[in-house]
Coordinates of C-alpha atoms in Angstrom, one line a residue:
M1 CA 52.6 225.1 98.2
R2 CA 51.0 222.5 100.9
L3 CA 47.7 221.2 99.9
G4 CA 45.6 219.4 102.9
R5 CA 42.3 218.3 103.8
I6 CA 40.5 219.4 106.9
A7 CA 37.5 218.9 109.1
S8 CA 36.0 222.3 110.4
P9 CA 32.6 223.2 111.9
D10 CA 31.5 224.0 108.3
G11 CA 32.5 220.6 106.9
V12 CA 35.1 218.8 105.0
A13 CA 37.4 220.9 102.4
F14 CA 40.5 220.7 100.7
V15 CA 42.7 223.6 101.6
G16 CA 46.0 225.5 100.8
I17 CA 48.1 226.1 104.0
E18 CA 50.0 229.2 104.3
G19 CA 51.1 231.9 106.4
E20 CA 52.3 232.3 110.2
P21 CA 50.3 231.7 112.0
E22 CA 49.0 228.9 109.5
I23 CA 45.8 229.6 107.8
A24 CA 43.9 227.0 105.9
R25 CA 42.3 228.5 102.9
E26 CA 39.5 226.6 101.3
I27 CA 39.8 225.2 97.8
A28 CA 36.7 225.1 95.5
E29 CA 36.0 221.5 94.2
H30 CA 39.7 219.7 94.2
P31 CA 43.3 220.5 94.5
F32 CA 44.3 219.3 91.0
G33 CA 45.7 221.9 88.3
T34 CA 45.5 225.5 89.4
P35 CA 43.5 225.7 92.8
T36 CA 40.6 228.1 93.0
F37 CA 39.9 229.5 96.4
T38 CA 36.4 230.1 97.7
G39 CA 37.5 233.0 100.0
R40 CA 36.8 231.0 103.4
S41 CA 39.5 230.2 105.8
W42 CA 40.3 229.0 109.2
P43 CA 43.4 228.9 111.6
L44 CA 44.9 225.7 111.0
A45 CA 45.1 225.2 114.9
D46 CA 41.3 225.2 115.1
V47 CA 40.5 222.6 112.3
R48 CA 41.1 218.7 112.3
I49 CA 43.8 217.5 109.7
L50 CA 42.6 214.6 107.6
A51 CA 44.4 212.6 105.3
P52 CA 45.4 214.8 102.5
I53 CA 43.7 212.6 99.6
L54 CA 41.6 209.6 99.6
A55 CA 43.2 207.7 96.6
T56 CA 41.4 205.6 94.0
K57 CA 44.4 203.1 94.7
V58 CA 47.5 202.8 96.7
I59 CA 50.3 201.3 94.9
C60 CA 53.5 200.4 97.1
I61 CA 57.1 199.5 96.1
G62 CA 58.6 196.8 98.1
K63 CA 62.4 196.1 98.6
N64 CA 63.7 199.6 97.5
Y65 CA 66.2 200.1 100.0
A66 CA 69.2 197.8 100.1
A67 CA 69.7 198.0 103.9
H68 CA 66.1 197.1 104.5
I69 CA 66.3 194.2 102.0
A70 CA 69.2 192.9 103.8
E71 CA 67.5 193.1 107.3
M72 CA 64.6 191.1 105.8
G73 CA 66.9 188.4 104.5
A74 CA 65.9 189.0 100.9
E75 CA 67.7 189.9 97.7
A76 CA 67.5 193.2 95.8
P77 CA 65.3 192.9 92.7
A78 CA 66.2 194.1 89.0
D79 CA 62.8 195.8 88.7
P80 CA 60.5 197.6 91.1
V81 CA 58.3 195.1 92.9
I82 CA 54.6 196.5 93.3
F83 CA 51.8 195.7 95.3
L84 CA 48.4 197.3 96.3
K85 CA 46.9 198.4 99.5
P86 CA 43.1 199.1 99.5
N87 CA 42.2 202.7 99.9
T88 CA 40.1 201.7 103.1
A89 CA 43.3 201.5 104.7
I90 CA 44.0 205.2 104.4
V91 CA 43.7 207.3 107.9
G92 CA 45.0 210.8 108.7
P93 CA 47.2 212.3 111.1
N94 CA 46.6 211.6 114.9
A95 CA 44.0 208.7 113.9
P96 CA 44.9 205.4 115.5
I97 CA 46.4 202.6 113.7
M98 CA 44.3 199.7 115.0
L99 CA 46.3 196.6 115.5
P100 CA 44.3 193.3 114.7
A101 CA 43.6 191.0 117.5
N102 CA 45.0 188.3 115.4
A103 CA 48.3 189.7 114.1
S104 CA 51.7 189.9 116.0
P105 CA 54.1 191.5 115.2
V106 CA 52.8 194.5 113.3
H107 CA 55.7 196.6 111.9
H108 CA 55.9 200.3 111.2
E109 CA 57.3 201.3 107.5
G110 CA 58.0 205.0 107.2
E111 CA 57.9 206.1 103.5
L112 CA 57.8 209.0 101.1
A113 CA 54.6 208.9 99.2
V114 CA 53.9 210.3 95.8
V115 CA 50.5 211.9 94.8
I116 CA 49.7 211.7 91.2
G117 CA 48.0 215.0 89.7
R118 CA 47.0 214.0 86.2
P119 CA 45.8 210.9 84.4
C120 CA 48.6 209.1 82.9
K121 CA 49.8 205.9 81.2
D122 CA 53.2 204.7 80.0
V123 CA 55.0 207.7 81.4
P124 CA 58.8 208.1 80.5
A125 CA 61.0 208.6 83.7
A126 CA 62.2 211.7 82.6
R127 CA 58.7 213.1 82.3
A128 CA 57.3 211.8 85.7
G129 CA 57.3 215.1 87.2
D130 CA 54.8 216.4 85.0
Y131 CA 52.1 214.2 86.3
I132 CA 52.8 214.5 89.8
L133 CA 50.7 216.7 92.3
G134 CA 53.4 216.5 95.1
Y135 CA 54.7 214.5 98.0
T136 CA 53.5 213.5 101.5
I137 CA 54.4 211.0 104.1
A138 CA 52.9 207.4 104.5
N139 CA 53.4 204.4 107.0
D140 CA 53.1 201.1 105.2
V141 CA 51.8 199.2 108.4
S142 CA 52.6 195.5 108.1
A143 CA 51.3 192.4 110.0
R144 CA 54.6 190.4 109.7
D145 CA 53.1 186.9 110.8
Q146 CA 50.1 187.3 108.2
Q147 CA 52.7 188.2 105.5
Q148 CA 54.8 185.2 106.2
A149 CA 51.8 182.8 106.6
D150 CA 50.2 183.8 103.4
G151 CA 53.2 184.1 101.1
Q152 CA 51.9 187.4 99.7
W153 CA 51.2 190.8 101.1
T154 CA 47.5 191.6 100.6
R155 CA 46.1 190.7 103.9
A156 CA 49.2 191.7 105.9
K157 CA 49.3 195.2 104.6
G158 CA 45.5 195.8 103.8
H159 CA 43.8 196.1 107.0
D160 CA 41.9 199.3 107.8
T161 CA 44.1 201.9 109.2
F162 CA 47.2 200.4 108.0
C163 CA 48.0 203.3 105.7
P164 CA 48.3 206.6 107.7
V165 CA 49.1 209.4 105.2
G166 CA 49.8 213.1 105.7
P167 CA 49.6 215.7 107.1
W168 CA 49.6 217.6 103.7
I169 CA 51.1 217.4 100.2
V170 CA 54.0 219.5 99.2
T171 CA 54.0 220.6 95.6
D172 CA 57.4 221.8 95.3
L173 CA 59.4 219.3 96.8
D174 CA 62.6 217.8 95.1
P175 CA 62.5 214.1 96.2
A176 CA 65.9 213.0 95.1
D177 CA 67.8 213.4 98.3
V178 CA 65.7 214.3 101.6
A179 CA 66.0 212.8 105.1
I180 CA 63.4 210.4 106.3
R181 CA 63.1 209.6 110.1
T182 CA 60.6 207.2 111.9
E183 CA 60.3 207.5 115.7
V184 CA 58.3 205.2 118.1
N185 CA 57.7 206.8 121.5
G186 CA 60.5 209.6 120.5
V187 CA 63.3 206.8 120.0
V188 CA 64.4 206.7 116.4
R189 CA 63.8 203.5 114.7
Q190 CA 64.6 204.4 111.0
Q191 CA 66.7 207.0 109.7
S192 CA 67.8 207.1 105.8
R193 CA 67.7 209.4 102.7
T194 CA 65.6 209.2 99.7
S195 CA 68.8 209.1 97.7
M196 CA 69.3 205.5 98.9
M197 CA 66.4 204.3 97.2
I198 CA 67.3 201.7 94.5
H199 CA 64.7 203.0 92.1
D200 CA 64.0 206.5 92.1
V201 CA 60.6 208.3 91.7
G202 CA 61.0 208.7 88.0
A203 CA 61.7 205.1 87.4
I204 CA 58.8 204.0 89.7
V205 CA 56.2 206.2 87.9
E206 CA 57.5 204.7 84.7
W207 CA 57.5 201.2 85.8
I208 CA 53.7 201.5 87.4
S209 CA 52.3 203.3 84.6
A210 CA 53.3 200.7 82.2
V211 CA 51.1 198.1 84.0
M212 CA 48.1 200.5 84.9
T213 CA 46.6 203.9 84.4
L214 CA 47.3 206.2 87.3
L215 CA 44.6 208.7 88.2
P216 CA 44.5 212.1 90.0
G217 CA 45.0 211.4 94.0
D218 CA 46.5 208.0 93.3
L219 CA 49.2 207.3 96.0
I220 CA 52.5 205.7 95.4
L221 CA 54.5 204.5 98.4
T222 CA 58.2 204.5 97.4
G223 CA 59.4 201.8 100.0
T224 CA 60.8 202.0 103.5
P225 CA 64.6 202.0 104.7
E226 CA 66.0 199.8 107.2
G227 CA 65.0 199.7 111.0
V228 CA 61.3 198.6 110.5
G229 CA 60.1 197.2 114.0
P230 CA 57.2 196.2 116.0
I231 CA 54.4 198.7 117.3
E232 CA 52.3 197.8 120.5
D233 CA 49.1 199.1 121.9
G234 CA 50.0 202.6 123.6
D235 CA 53.0 203.4 121.1
T236 CA 52.9 206.6 119.1
V237 CA 54.7 206.3 115.6
A238 CA 56.1 209.7 114.2
I239 CA 57.5 209.6 110.6
T240 CA 59.3 213.1 109.6
I241 CA 60.5 213.8 106.2
D242 CA 62.7 216.9 105.6
G243 CA 60.6 219.4 103.5
I244 CA 57.1 218.0 104.5
G245 CA 56.7 217.7 108.1
T246 CA 55.7 214.9 110.5
L247 CA 53.0 212.3 110.3
S248 CA 52.1 211.0 113.8
N249 CA 49.6 208.4 114.7
P250 CA 48.8 206.3 118.1
V251 CA 48.6 202.7 118.0
V252 CA 45.6 200.9 119.6
R253 CA 45.0 197.3 119.7
K254 CA 41.5 196.2 118.6
G255 CA 39.1 196.3 121.6
Q256 CA 40.8 199.1 123.5
S257 CA 39.2 202.5 124.0
T258 CA 39.8 205.1 121.4
E259 CA 37.8 207.9 123.0
S260 CA 40.7 209.9 123.8
V261 CA 42.2 209.7 120.5
K262 CA 41.5 212.2 117.7
G263 CA 41.9 211.7 114.1
G264 CA 39.9 210.5 110.9
T265 CA 40.3 209.7 107.2

């Protein structure tokens, strides 16, 4: 099943997306557990797709692909490295990534994202799937100069719009070995498979849940493969993961007009 969040003339709603042509069927209340449908629906082409979830927290994994670690001149960690992005960084498909005036270079980082479906703490890796609602796509946008200057990652990765997510959540994806590709203006920058992750989804959920309680809707970004690179005003970043779809966002330098750009949270 595909679960999403949309803005229609009737307001904002969680939806299930199905059919051909695609129809967005309104979910009552929330998408967790077994969704209940209200009976209202809209053609997907007639609504605006938002970020599929507004998480309580966004937990990210750094240094999880060996080739990316090598390109950054770092060493592979024995255990997962975790950091947080604020939920105010989340935006949906087609919403602009706003480049801060005082940050350069800013890099794209295409990633598989895990959406938590049930509250959990101290989850063994083998049972991680019991607590996962599904999977989506995320872009861990990063201001490299600020990352280097600060010696830690909060400011560099925490700017508003620095966590595009979407276009929807897929509940039946096997994340073990799917292709992930990032394009900027149609040119491939990143191309890998999730099987190349050092720490897989189960190990990641086990590690994080040993530290903090995970809540329904929380997002876990599982790390980015090699090929990260700069994005500039006027670019379009498109991240594709097999079995999910494509997350696309324009890039705008703060102070530039966004009147022609559609999108939102």
